[in-house]
Tab-separated table of N, CA and C in Angstrom:
chain	number	residue	atom	x	y	z
A	1	MET	N	12.373	2.477	11.997
A	1	MET	CA	13.295	2.311	11.495
A	1	MET	C	13.305	1.005	11.553
A	2	ASN	N	14.012	0.940	12.337
A	2	ASN	CA	14.082	-1.198	13.338
A	2	ASN	C	12.753	-1.364	12.987
A	3	GLU	N	12.490	-1.634	12.754
A	3	GLU	CA	11.373	-2.395	12.317
A	3	GLU	C	11.503	-3.823	12.062
A	4	THR	N	11.480	-4.824	12.250
A	4	THR	CA	11.210	-6.597	11.827
A	4	THR	C	9.602	-6.465	10.052
A	5	ILE	N	10.738	-7.042	9.260
A	5	ILE	CA	9.708	-6.892	8.016
A	5	ILE	C	10.512	-8.350	7.762
A	6	VAL	N	8.475	-8.320	7.035
A	6	VAL	CA	8.289	-10.134	7.079
A	6	VAL	C	7.208	-10.860	5.877
A	7	CYS	N	7.870	-12.117	5.240
A	7	CYS	CA	7.519	-12.393	4.265
A	7	CYS	C	6.618	-13.530	4.035
A	8	VAL	N	5.071	-14.086	4.066
A	8	VAL	CA	4.877	-15.373	5.677
A	8	VAL	C	3.823	-15.306	3.570
A	9	VAL	N	4.077	-16.835	3.514
A	9	VAL	CA	2.981	-17.482	2.325
A	9	VAL	C	2.361	-18.541	3.291
A	10	GLY	N	0.899	-18.707	2.951
A	10	GLY	CA	-0.004	-19.731	3.205
A	10	GLY	C	-1.308	-18.866	3.072
A	11	ASN	N	-2.579	-19.887	3.642
A	11	ASN	CA	-3.764	-20.094	3.504
A	11	ASN	C	-4.687	-18.858	4.099
A	12	VAL	N	-5.796	-18.432	3.612
A	12	VAL	CA	-7.211	-17.884	3.484
A	12	VAL	C	-7.850	-17.912	4.915
A	13	ALA	N	-6.748	-18.188	6.269
A	13	ALA	CA	-8.438	-18.452	7.153
A	13	ALA	C	-9.841	-17.900	7.569
A	14	THR	N	-9.916	-16.955	7.419
A	14	THR	CA	-11.185	-16.376	7.782
A	14	THR	C	-11.348	-14.866	7.218
A	15	GLN	N	-12.534	-15.172	6.819
A	15	GLN	CA	-13.055	-13.862	5.588
A	15	GLN	C	-12.990	-12.678	5.960
A	16	PRO	N	-11.887	-11.864	5.064
A	16	PRO	CA	-11.643	-10.491	4.734
A	16	PRO	C	-12.985	-9.396	5.586
A	17	VAL	N	-12.872	-8.873	6.751
A	17	VAL	CA	-14.092	-8.307	7.113
A	17	VAL	C	-13.612	-6.895	6.816
A	18	TYR	N	-14.000	-5.586	6.791
A	18	TYR	CA	-13.811	-4.169	5.891
A	18	TYR	C	-14.545	-3.509	7.360
A	19	ARG	N	-14.115	-2.022	7.078
A	19	ARG	CA	-14.353	-0.916	8.261
A	19	ARG	C	-13.779	-0.716	7.260
A	20	GLU	N	-14.810	0.442	7.105
A	20	GLU	CA	-14.184	3.249	6.416
A	20	GLU	C	-14.575	3.102	7.949
A	21	VAL	N	-12.936	3.602	8.164
A	21	VAL	CA	-13.061	4.230	9.616
A	21	VAL	C	-12.901	5.654	8.989
A	22	ALA	N	-12.193	6.786	10.519
A	22	ALA	CA	-12.114	8.028	10.238
A	22	ALA	C	-11.007	7.941	10.110
A	23	ALA	N	-10.174	7.089	9.710
A	23	ALA	CA	-8.537	7.021	9.340
A	23	ALA	C	-8.155	6.844	7.603
A	24	GLY	N	-9.417	5.985	6.962
A	24	GLY	CA	-9.429	5.449	6.447
A	24	GLY	C	-10.266	4.479	6.083
A	25	PRO	N	-10.621	3.164	4.886
A	25	PRO	CA	-10.848	1.626	4.920
A	25	PRO	C	-9.613	0.703	5.611
A	26	SER	N	-9.855	-0.121	6.152
A	26	SER	CA	-9.758	-0.985	7.221
A	26	SER	C	-10.037	-2.541	6.654
A	27	ALA	N	-8.862	-2.745	6.076
A	27	ALA	CA	-9.550	-4.895	6.796
A	27	ALA	C	-9.077	-4.929	7.349
A	28	ARG	N	-9.103	-6.576	7.903
A	28	ARG	CA	-7.987	-7.763	8.643
A	28	ARG	C	-8.881	-8.868	7.787
A	29	PHE	N	-8.125	-10.115	8.673
A	29	PHE	CA	-7.823	-11.331	8.002
A	29	PHE	C	-6.980	-12.311	8.266
A	30	ARG	N	-7.446	-13.627	9.682
A	30	ARG	CA	-6.891	-14.533	9.967
A	30	ARG	C	-5.830	-14.729	8.543
A	31	LEU	N	-4.607	-15.514	8.865
A	31	LEU	CA	-3.573	-16.307	8.283
A	31	LEU	C	-3.338	-17.897	8.055
A	32	ALA	N	-3.193	-18.324	7.781
A	32	ALA	CA	-2.633	-19.880	8.827
A	32	ALA	C	-1.855	-20.156	7.853
A	33	VAL	N	-0.228	-19.937	8.082
A	33	VAL	CA	1.127	-20.577	7.425
A	33	VAL	C	0.932	-21.944	8.816
A	34	THR	N	2.361	-23.142	7.596
A	34	THR	CA	1.429	-23.833	8.459
A	34	THR	C	3.031	-24.731	7.624
A	35	ALA	N	3.727	-25.175	8.646
A	35	ALA	CA	5.706	-26.054	7.871
A	35	ALA	C	5.192	-27.322	7.188
A	36	ARG	N	5.538	-27.347	6.414
A	36	ARG	CA	5.855	-28.850	5.372
A	36	ARG	C	7.188	-29.565	5.694
A	37	TYR	N	7.203	-30.627	5.960
A	37	TYR	CA	8.894	-30.714	5.741
A	37	TYR	C	8.209	-32.415	5.550
A	38	TRP	N	9.433	-32.594	4.670
A	38	TRP	CA	9.611	-34.139	4.288
A	38	TRP	C	9.933	-35.514	5.262
A	39	ASP	N	9.357	-36.259	5.118
A	39	ASP	CA	9.400	-37.375	6.511
A	39	ASP	C	10.398	-38.443	5.820
A	40	ARG	N	11.343	-38.538	6.140
A	40	ARG	CA	11.745	-39.956	5.219
A	40	ARG	C	12.078	-41.368	5.958
A	41	GLU	N	11.166	-41.120	6.901
A	41	GLU	CA	10.638	-43.038	7.854
A	41	GLU	C	9.280	-42.773	6.921
A	42	ARG	N	8.619	-41.963	6.712
A	42	ARG	CA	7.445	-42.402	5.740
A	42	ARG	C	6.797	-42.712	4.658
A	43	ASN	N	8.549	-41.688	4.009
A	43	ASN	CA	9.063	-41.345	2.568
A	43	ASN	C	7.717	-40.505	2.188
A	44	VAL	N	7.293	-39.479	3.110
A	44	VAL	CA	6.257	-39.264	2.204
A	44	VAL	C	6.127	-36.826	3.222
A	45	TRP	N	5.307	-36.739	2.749
A	45	TRP	CA	5.506	-34.994	3.030
A	45	TRP	C	3.876	-34.627	4.015
A	46	THR	N	4.910	-33.947	5.760
A	46	THR	CA	4.304	-34.257	6.212
A	46	THR	C	3.855	-32.587	6.807
A	47	ASP	N	2.796	-32.300	8.085
A	47	ASP	CA	1.817	-30.962	7.340
A	47	ASP	C	2.375	-30.407	9.504
A	48	GLY	N	3.118	-30.399	9.509
A	48	GLY	CA	4.392	-29.724	11.216
A	48	GLY	C	3.263	-28.799	11.516
A	49	HIS	N	3.472	-27.669	13.160
A	49	HIS	CA	2.951	-27.508	13.558
A	49	HIS	C	2.533	-25.786	12.181
A	50	THR	N	1.263	-25.427	12.912
A	50	THR	CA	0.644	-24.091	11.765
A	50	THR	C	0.730	-23.069	13.639
A	51	ASN	N	1.327	-22.034	12.250
A	51	ASN	CA	0.488	-20.067	12.692
A	51	ASN	C	-0.239	-19.449	12.344
A	52	PHE	N	-0.153	-18.620	13.729
A	52	PHE	CA	-1.965	-17.479	12.748
A	52	PHE	C	-0.783	-16.822	12.966
A	53	PHE	N	-1.525	-15.347	11.919
A	53	PHE	CA	-1.821	-13.954	12.521
A	53	PHE	C	-2.340	-13.300	11.403
A	54	THR	N	-2.985	-12.548	11.982
A	54	THR	CA	-3.507	-11.657	11.901
A	54	THR	C	-3.607	-10.305	10.844
A	55	VAL	N	-3.166	-10.527	9.629
A	55	VAL	CA	-3.079	-9.386	8.510
A	55	VAL	C	-3.871	-8.098	8.823
A	56	TRP	N	-3.250	-7.044	9.164
A	56	TRP	CA	-4.640	-6.073	8.903
A	56	TRP	C	-3.945	-4.908	7.905
A	57	ALA	N	-4.924	-4.349	6.632
A	57	ALA	CA	-4.236	-3.586	5.550
A	57	ALA	C	-5.005	-2.237	5.965
A	58	ASN	N	-4.922	-1.322	5.016
A	58	ASN	CA	-4.985	-0.509	4.947
A	58	ASN	C	-5.511	0.262	3.589
A	59	ARG	N	-6.785	1.821	3.672
A	59	ARG	CA	-6.757	2.201	2.266
A	59	ARG	C	-7.195	1.538	1.371
A	60	GLN	N	-6.352	1.730	0.054
A	60	GLN	CA	-6.315	1.346	-1.074
A	60	GLN	C	-6.253	-0.457	-0.906
A	61	LEU	N	-4.959	-1.079	-0.534
A	61	LEU	CA	-5.428	-2.258	-0.191
A	61	LEU	C	-6.468	-2.789	0.381
A	62	ALA	N	-7.086	-2.200	1.749
A	62	ALA	CA	-8.668	-3.094	2.163
A	62	ALA	C	-9.482	-2.785	0.884
A	63	ALA	N	-9.238	-2.170	0.658
A	63	ALA	CA	-10.529	-2.298	-0.549
A	63	ALA	C	-10.413	-3.408	-1.117
A	64	ASN	N	-8.935	-3.113	-2.516
A	64	ASN	CA	-8.702	-4.943	-2.550
A	64	ASN	C	-8.846	-5.891	-2.375
A	65	VAL	N	-8.056	-5.645	-0.748
A	65	VAL	CA	-7.900	-7.053	-0.483
A	65	VAL	C	-9.108	-7.845	-0.065
A	66	ALA	N	-11.155	-6.425	0.549
A	66	ALA	CA	-11.941	-7.242	0.411
A	66	ALA	C	-13.031	-7.262	-1.104
A	67	ALA	N	-13.070	-6.909	-1.709
A	67	ALA	CA	-13.030	-7.421	-3.337
A	67	ALA	C	-12.679	-8.928	-3.699
A	68	CYS	N	-11.209	-9.335	-3.202
A	68	CYS	CA	-11.138	-10.589	-4.103
A	68	CYS	C	-10.256	-11.341	-2.846
A	69	VAL	N	-9.688	-11.121	-1.689
A	69	VAL	CA	-9.947	-12.607	-1.247
A	69	VAL	C	-10.584	-12.768	-0.796
A	70	GLU	N	-10.462	-13.889	-0.225
A	70	GLU	CA	-12.032	-15.111	0.104
A	70	GLU	C	-11.361	-16.553	0.664
A	71	VAL	N	-11.219	-16.832	1.312
A	71	VAL	CA	-11.412	-17.940	2.428
A	71	VAL	C	-11.217	-18.922	1.769
A	72	GLY	N	-9.704	-19.603	2.053
A	72	GLY	CA	-9.235	-20.801	1.483
A	72	GLY	C	-7.534	-20.536	0.458
A	73	GLN	N	-8.086	-19.731	0.606
A	73	GLN	CA	-7.081	-18.564	-0.979
A	73	GLN	C	-5.604	-18.764	-0.800
A	74	PRO	N	-4.686	-19.732	-1.182
A	74	PRO	CA	-3.007	-19.683	-1.311
A	74	PRO	C	-2.933	-17.322	-0.965
A	75	VAL	N	-1.906	-17.108	0.194
A	75	VAL	CA	-1.620	-15.783	-0.246
A	75	VAL	C	0.021	-15.479	0.141
A	76	VAL	N	0.281	-14.029	-0.784
A	76	VAL	CA	1.991	-14.005	0.262
A	76	VAL	C	1.421	-12.583	-0.076
A	77	VAL	N	2.161	-12.969	1.668
A	77	VAL	CA	1.208	-10.557	2.510
A	77	VAL	C	3.548	-10.754	2.318
A	78	GLN	N	3.337	-9.505	2.972
A	78	GLN	CA	4.778	-8.555	3.067
A	78	GLN	C	4.141	-7.378	3.765
A	79	GLY	N	5.011	-7.116	4.926
A	79	GLY	CA	4.236	-6.091	5.790
A	79	GLY	C	5.349	-6.195	7.439
A	80	ARG	N	5.261	-5.873	8.212
A	80	ARG	CA	4.937	-5.507	9.636
A	80	ARG	C	5.538	-6.173	10.468
A	81	LEU	N	5.611	-6.792	11.439
A	81	LEU	CA	6.025	-7.654	12.159
A	81	LEU	C	5.545	-6.868	13.698
A	82	LYS	N	4.560	-7.516	14.072
A	82	LYS	CA	3.450	-7.012	15.632
A	82	LYS	C	3.450	-7.968	16.927
A	83	VAL	N	4.604	-8.354	17.320
A	83	VAL	CA	4.001	-9.039	18.233
A	83	VAL	C	3.369	-8.800	19.899
A	84	ARG	N	2.371	-8.982	20.116
A	84	ARG	CA	1.724	-8.122	21.390
A	84	ARG	C	1.943	-8.984	22.902
A	85	THR	N	1.206	-9.190	24.209
A	85	THR	CA	1.485	-10.235	24.641
A	85	THR	C	0.810	-9.896	25.948
A	86	GLU	N	-0.164	-9.723	26.399
A	86	GLU	CA	-1.492	-9.705	27.542
A	86	GLU	C	-0.831	-10.541	28.978
A	87	VAL	N	-2.017	-10.296	29.147
A	87	VAL	CA	-2.555	-10.692	30.602
A	87	VAL	C	-4.128	-10.330	30.805
A	88	ARG	N	-4.888	-11.616	30.127
A	88	ARG	CA	-6.321	-12.368	30.084
A	88	ARG	C	-6.608	-12.828	30.426
A	89	GLU	N	-8.058	-12.533	31.206
A	89	GLU	CA	-8.702	-13.391	32.520
A	89	GLU	C	-7.889	-12.924	34.058
A	90	GLY	N	-7.196	-12.072	34.274
A	90	GLY	CA	-6.179	-12.660	35.425
A	90	GLY	C	-5.135	-12.871	35.446
A	91	GLN	N	-5.300	-14.062	34.771
A	91	GLN	CA	-3.939	-14.256	35.134
A	91	GLN	C	-3.470	-15.144	33.464
A	92	GLN	N	-4.239	-15.759	33.335
A	92	GLN	CA	-3.879	-16.400	30.847
A	92	GLN	C	-2.828	-15.276	30.539
A	93	GLN	N	-1.500	-15.971	29.904
A	93	GLN	CA	-0.826	-14.483	28.839
A	93	GLN	C	-1.486	-15.286	28.289
A	94	TRP	N	-1.712	-13.900	26.920
A	94	TRP	CA	-1.565	-13.851	25.594
A	94	TRP	C	-1.621	-13.650	24.531
A	95	ALA	N	-0.470	-13.216	23.102
A	95	ALA	CA	-0.101	-13.701	21.947
A	95	ALA	C	-0.279	-13.406	21.346
A	96	SER	N	-0.360	-12.483	20.252
A	96	SER	CA	-1.301	-11.680	18.620
A	96	SER	C	0.225	-11.801	18.568
A	97	ALA	N	-0.013	-12.018	17.095
A	97	ALA	CA	0.749	-11.427	16.353
A	97	ALA	C	0.274	-11.303	15.095
A	98	ASP	N	0.803	-9.836	14.695
A	98	ASP	CA	-0.487	-9.319	14.021
A	98	ASP	C	0.766	-8.540	12.265
A	99	ILE	N	0.202	-8.443	11.100
A	99	ILE	CA	0.691	-8.455	9.850
A	99	ILE	C	0.333	-6.831	9.573
A	100	ASP	N	1.210	-6.215	10.025
A	100	ASP	CA	0.824	-5.139	8.536
A	100	ASP	C	1.367	-4.261	7.502
A	101	ALA	N	-0.059	-4.967	6.476
A	101	ALA	CA	0.822	-5.321	5.171
A	101	ALA	C	0.786	-4.111	4.039
A	102	VAL	N	1.652	-4.392	3.385
A	102	VAL	CA	2.239	-3.415	2.136
A	102	VAL	C	1.742	-4.023	1.579
A	103	ALA	N	1.893	-5.222	1.399
A	103	ALA	CA	1.568	-5.929	0.225
A	103	ALA	C	0.606	-6.948	0.121
A	104	ILE	N	0.152	-7.738	-0.451
A	104	ILE	CA	-0.977	-9.282	-0.406
A	104	ILE	C	-0.381	-9.294	-1.778
A	105	GLY	N	-0.721	-10.747	-2.204
A	105	GLY	CA	-1.068	-11.265	-4.109
A	105	GLY	C	-1.291	-12.715	-3.505
A	106	HIS	N	-1.799	-13.712	-4.136
A	106	HIS	CA	-1.932	-14.784	-5.323
A	106	HIS	C	-0.985	-15.743	-4.743
A	107	ASP	N	-0.852	-17.202	-4.107
A	107	ASP	CA	-0.013	-17.305	-4.038
A	107	ASP	C	0.142	-18.095	-5.900
A	108	LEU	N	0.045	-17.840	-6.841
A	108	LEU	CA	0.626	-18.364	-8.029
A	108	LEU	C	1.486	-19.788	-8.416
A	109	SER	N	2.092	-20.115	-7.186
A	109	SER	CA	2.608	-21.987	-7.580
A	109	SER	C	1.085	-22.432	-7.671
A	110	ARG	N	0.717	-21.956	-6.591
A	110	ARG	CA	-0.457	-22.697	-6.841
A	110	ARG	C	-1.550	-22.272	-7.547
A	111	GLY	N	-1.759	-21.644	-8.464
A	111	GLY	CA	-3.163	-21.391	-9.184
A	111	GLY	C	-3.471	-20.067	-10.218
A	112	THR	N	-4.179	-19.924	-10.245
A	112	THR	CA	-3.713	-18.650	-11.306
A	112	THR	C	-4.900	-17.936	-10.908
A	113	ALA	N	-4.491	-16.140	-10.350
A	113	ALA	CA	-5.784	-15.312	-10.414
A	113	ALA	C	-5.493	-13.558	-11.607
A	114	LEU	N	-7.445	-13.549	-12.029
A	114	LEU	CA	-6.530	-12.909	-13.351
A	114	LEU	C	-5.926	-10.875	-12.938
A	115	PHE	N	-5.515	-9.753	-12.866
A	115	PHE	CA	-5.245	-8.862	-12.226
A	115	PHE	C	-6.313	-8.118	-13.106
A	116	GLN	N	-7.031	-7.362	-11.839
A	116	GLN	CA	-6.991	-6.300	-12.446
A	116	GLN	C	-6.759	-4.724	-11.969
A	117	ARG	N	-6.978	-3.581	-12.247
A	117	ARG	CA	-6.296	-2.443	-11.951
A	117	ARG	C	-7.460	-2.019	-11.237
A	118	ALA	N	-7.086	-1.290	-9.938
A	118	ALA	CA	-8.473	-1.037	-10.138
A	118	ALA	C	-8.684	0.551	-9.701
A	119	VAL	N	-10.232	1.035	-10.028
A	119	VAL	CA	-10.439	2.360	-10.115
A	119	VAL	C	-10.648	3.134	-9.040
A	120	ARG	N	-9.493	4.136	-9.754
A	120	ARG	CA	-9.406	5.295	-8.242
A	120	ARG	C	-10.282	6.453	-8.608
A	121	PRO	N	-11.094	6.935	-7.491
A	121	PRO	CA	-11.883	7.636	-7.328
A	121	PRO	C	-11.457	9.362	-8.613
A	122	GLU	N	-12.253	9.675	-8.435
A	122	GLU	CA	-11.951	11.331	-9.518
A	122	GLU	C	-11.661	11.767	-8.595
A	123	THR	N	-10.804	12.799	-8.356
A	123	THR	CA	-10.407	13.756	-7.655
A	123	THR	C	-11.110	15.836	-8.211
A	124	PRO	N	-12.073	16.537	-7.075
A	124	PRO	CA	-12.394	16.998	-8.426
A	124	PRO	C	-11.496	18.065	-9.156
A	125	PRO	N	-11.795	18.880	-9.679
A	125	PRO	CA	-10.680	19.803	-10.444
A	125	PRO	C	-10.577	20.811	-9.764
A	126	THR	N	-9.998	20.930	-10.248
A	126	THR	CA	-9.111	22.305	-9.427
A	126	THR	C	-8.893	23.783	-9.526
A	127	ALA	N	-9.244	24.852	-8.740
A	127	ALA	CA	-9.570	26.664	-9.740
A	127	ALA	C	-8.332	26.002	-10.809
A	128	ALA	N	-8.218	26.700	-11.849
A	128	ALA	CA	-6.808	27.653	-12.739
A	128	ALA	C	-6.564	28.230	-12.226
A	129	ARG	N	-5.762	28.380	-12.242
A	129	ARG	CA	-4.899	29.284	-11.957
A	129	ARG	C	-3.647	30.092	-12.591
A	130	PRO	N	-4.533	31.634	-13.131
A	130	PRO	CA	-3.680	32.334	-13.693
A	130	PRO	C	-1.639	32.634	-13.892
A	131	GLU	N	-2.192	32.337	-15.522
A	131	GLU	CA	-0.274	31.452	-15.681
A	131	GLU	C	0.059	33.459	-15.320
A	132	PRO	N	0.816	33.091	-14.850
A	132	PRO	CA	2.221	34.302	-14.259
A	132	PRO	C	2.912	35.135	-15.215
A	133	ASN	N	2.555	36.760	-15.048
A	133	ASN	CA	3.348	37.431	-16.279
A	133	ASN	C	4.655	37.896	-16.203
A	134	TRP	N	5.046	37.524	-16.787
A	134	TRP	CA	6.984	37.492	-16.327
A	134	TRP	C	7.206	38.668	-17.637
A	135	GLU	N	6.577	38.867	-18.382
A	135	GLU	CA	7.780	39.902	-19.251
A	135	GLU	C	8.474	41.808	-18.090
A	136	THR	N	8.707	41.994	-18.872
A	136	THR	CA	9.153	43.292	-17.749
A	136	THR	C	8.401	44.660	-18.342
A	137	PRO	N	8.059	44.792	-17.646
A	137	PRO	CA	6.923	46.063	-17.866
A	137	PRO	C	6.971	47.136	-18.706
A	138	ARG	N	7.327	48.348	-19.859
A	138	ARG	CA	7.075	48.943	-19.994
A	138	ARG	C	8.047	50.270	-19.757
A	139	PRO	N	7.741	51.499	-19.888
A	139	PRO	CA	8.656	52.533	-18.727
A	139	PRO	C	7.333	53.616	-18.907
A	140	ALA	N	6.795	53.753	-18.266
A	140	ALA	CA	4.980	54.656	-18.471
A	140	ALA	C	4.946	56.152	-19.181
A	141	ASP	N	6.613	56.108	-19.595
A	141	ASP	CA	7.562	57.768	-19.623
A	141	ASP	C	7.091	58.415	-20.698
A	142	PRO	N	5.986	58.765	-21.751
A	142	PRO	CA	6.132	59.233	-22.943
A	142	PRO	C	7.854	59.658	-24.117
A	143	GLN	N	8.756	60.727	-23.174
A	143	GLN	CA	10.302	60.643	-23.470
A	143	GLN	C	10.393	59.884	-23.768
A	144	ASP	N	10.791	58.680	-22.570
A	144	ASP	CA	11.043	57.001	-22.848
A	144	ASP	C	11.116	56.246	-24.369
A	145	GLY	N	9.718	55.860	-24.298
A	145	GLY	CA	9.604	55.682	-25.252
A	145	GLY	C	9.826	56.210	-26.883
A	146	GLN	N	10.000	57.801	-26.478
A	146	GLN	CA	10.528	58.613	-28.377
A	146	GLN	C	11.881	58.321	-28.650
A	147	GLU	N	13.040	58.488	-26.954
A	147	GLU	CA	13.776	57.573	-27.224
A	147	GLU	C	15.010	56.510	-27.443
A	148	ARG	N	13.491	55.354	-27.722
A	148	ARG	CA	13.984	54.077	-27.114
A	148	ARG	C	13.291	53.514	-29.424
A	149	GLN	N	12.565	54.229	-29.976
A	149	GLN	CA	12.180	54.678	-31.397
A	149	GLN	C	13.279	54.956	-32.093
A	150	GLN	N	13.840	56.668	-31.673
A	150	GLN	CA	14.944	57.205	-32.114
A	150	GLN	C	16.054	55.650	-32.381
A	151	GLY	N	16.394	55.104	-31.230
A	151	GLY	CA	16.733	54.201	-31.365
A	151	GLY	C	17.222	52.569	-32.390
A	152	GLN	N	15.837	52.416	-33.210
A	152	GLN	CA	15.362	51.865	-33.736
A	152	GLN	C	15.854	51.836	-34.804
A	153	GLU	N	14.932	53.408	-35.207
A	153	GLU	CA	15.376	53.633	-36.491
A	153	GLU	C	16.826	53.689	-36.731
A	154	ALA	N	17.662	54.392	-35.720
A	154	ALA	CA	19.115	53.878	-36.146
A	154	ALA	C	19.322	52.890	-36.677
A	155	VAL	N	19.877	51.769	-35.749
A	155	VAL	CA	19.798	50.348	-36.404
A	155	VAL	C	19.249	49.780	-37.570
A	156	ALA	N	17.911	50.185	-37.397
A	156	ALA	CA	17.093	49.821	-39.122
A	156	ALA	C	18.171	50.492	-39.830
A	157	VAL	N	18.240	52.233	-40.142
A	157	VAL	CA	19.183	52.585	-41.111
A	157	VAL	C	20.691	52.297	-41.449
A	158	THR	N	21.487	51.591	-40.112
A	158	THR	CA	22.831	51.693	-40.029
A	158	THR	C	22.642	50.461	-40.760
């Protein structure tokens, strides 16, 4: 519930790695996000610091990423930010910023894309269940049936 949702725009820095695991398909790639600012002294746009994120995609999103995302392409990624810190090799502090992606798409302000719907695998047909009988059963007593017929004749004559 208290998750940090981010939307980042950057360039794909590594080729997506696709894996089939027990929990379903998974894909990951590195995303480079470079801040740009206007340098008033030189009158030019200047690149600032570059942040790198590991983007994780699961299930159908992973399959779609593997099919159409390539190194160098500009993308927009939305998802949950997770920052981890670890101690590596005894003394060295190491930090990682991961994004568990909810949506990934090409940045159309910097190019064009051709959208194709993903083909979902057909699910096997399930056995048809018989329709329940909702009618009230008629009584099996023959005398009751004769009374009912006599009542219907009386209504018809009247």
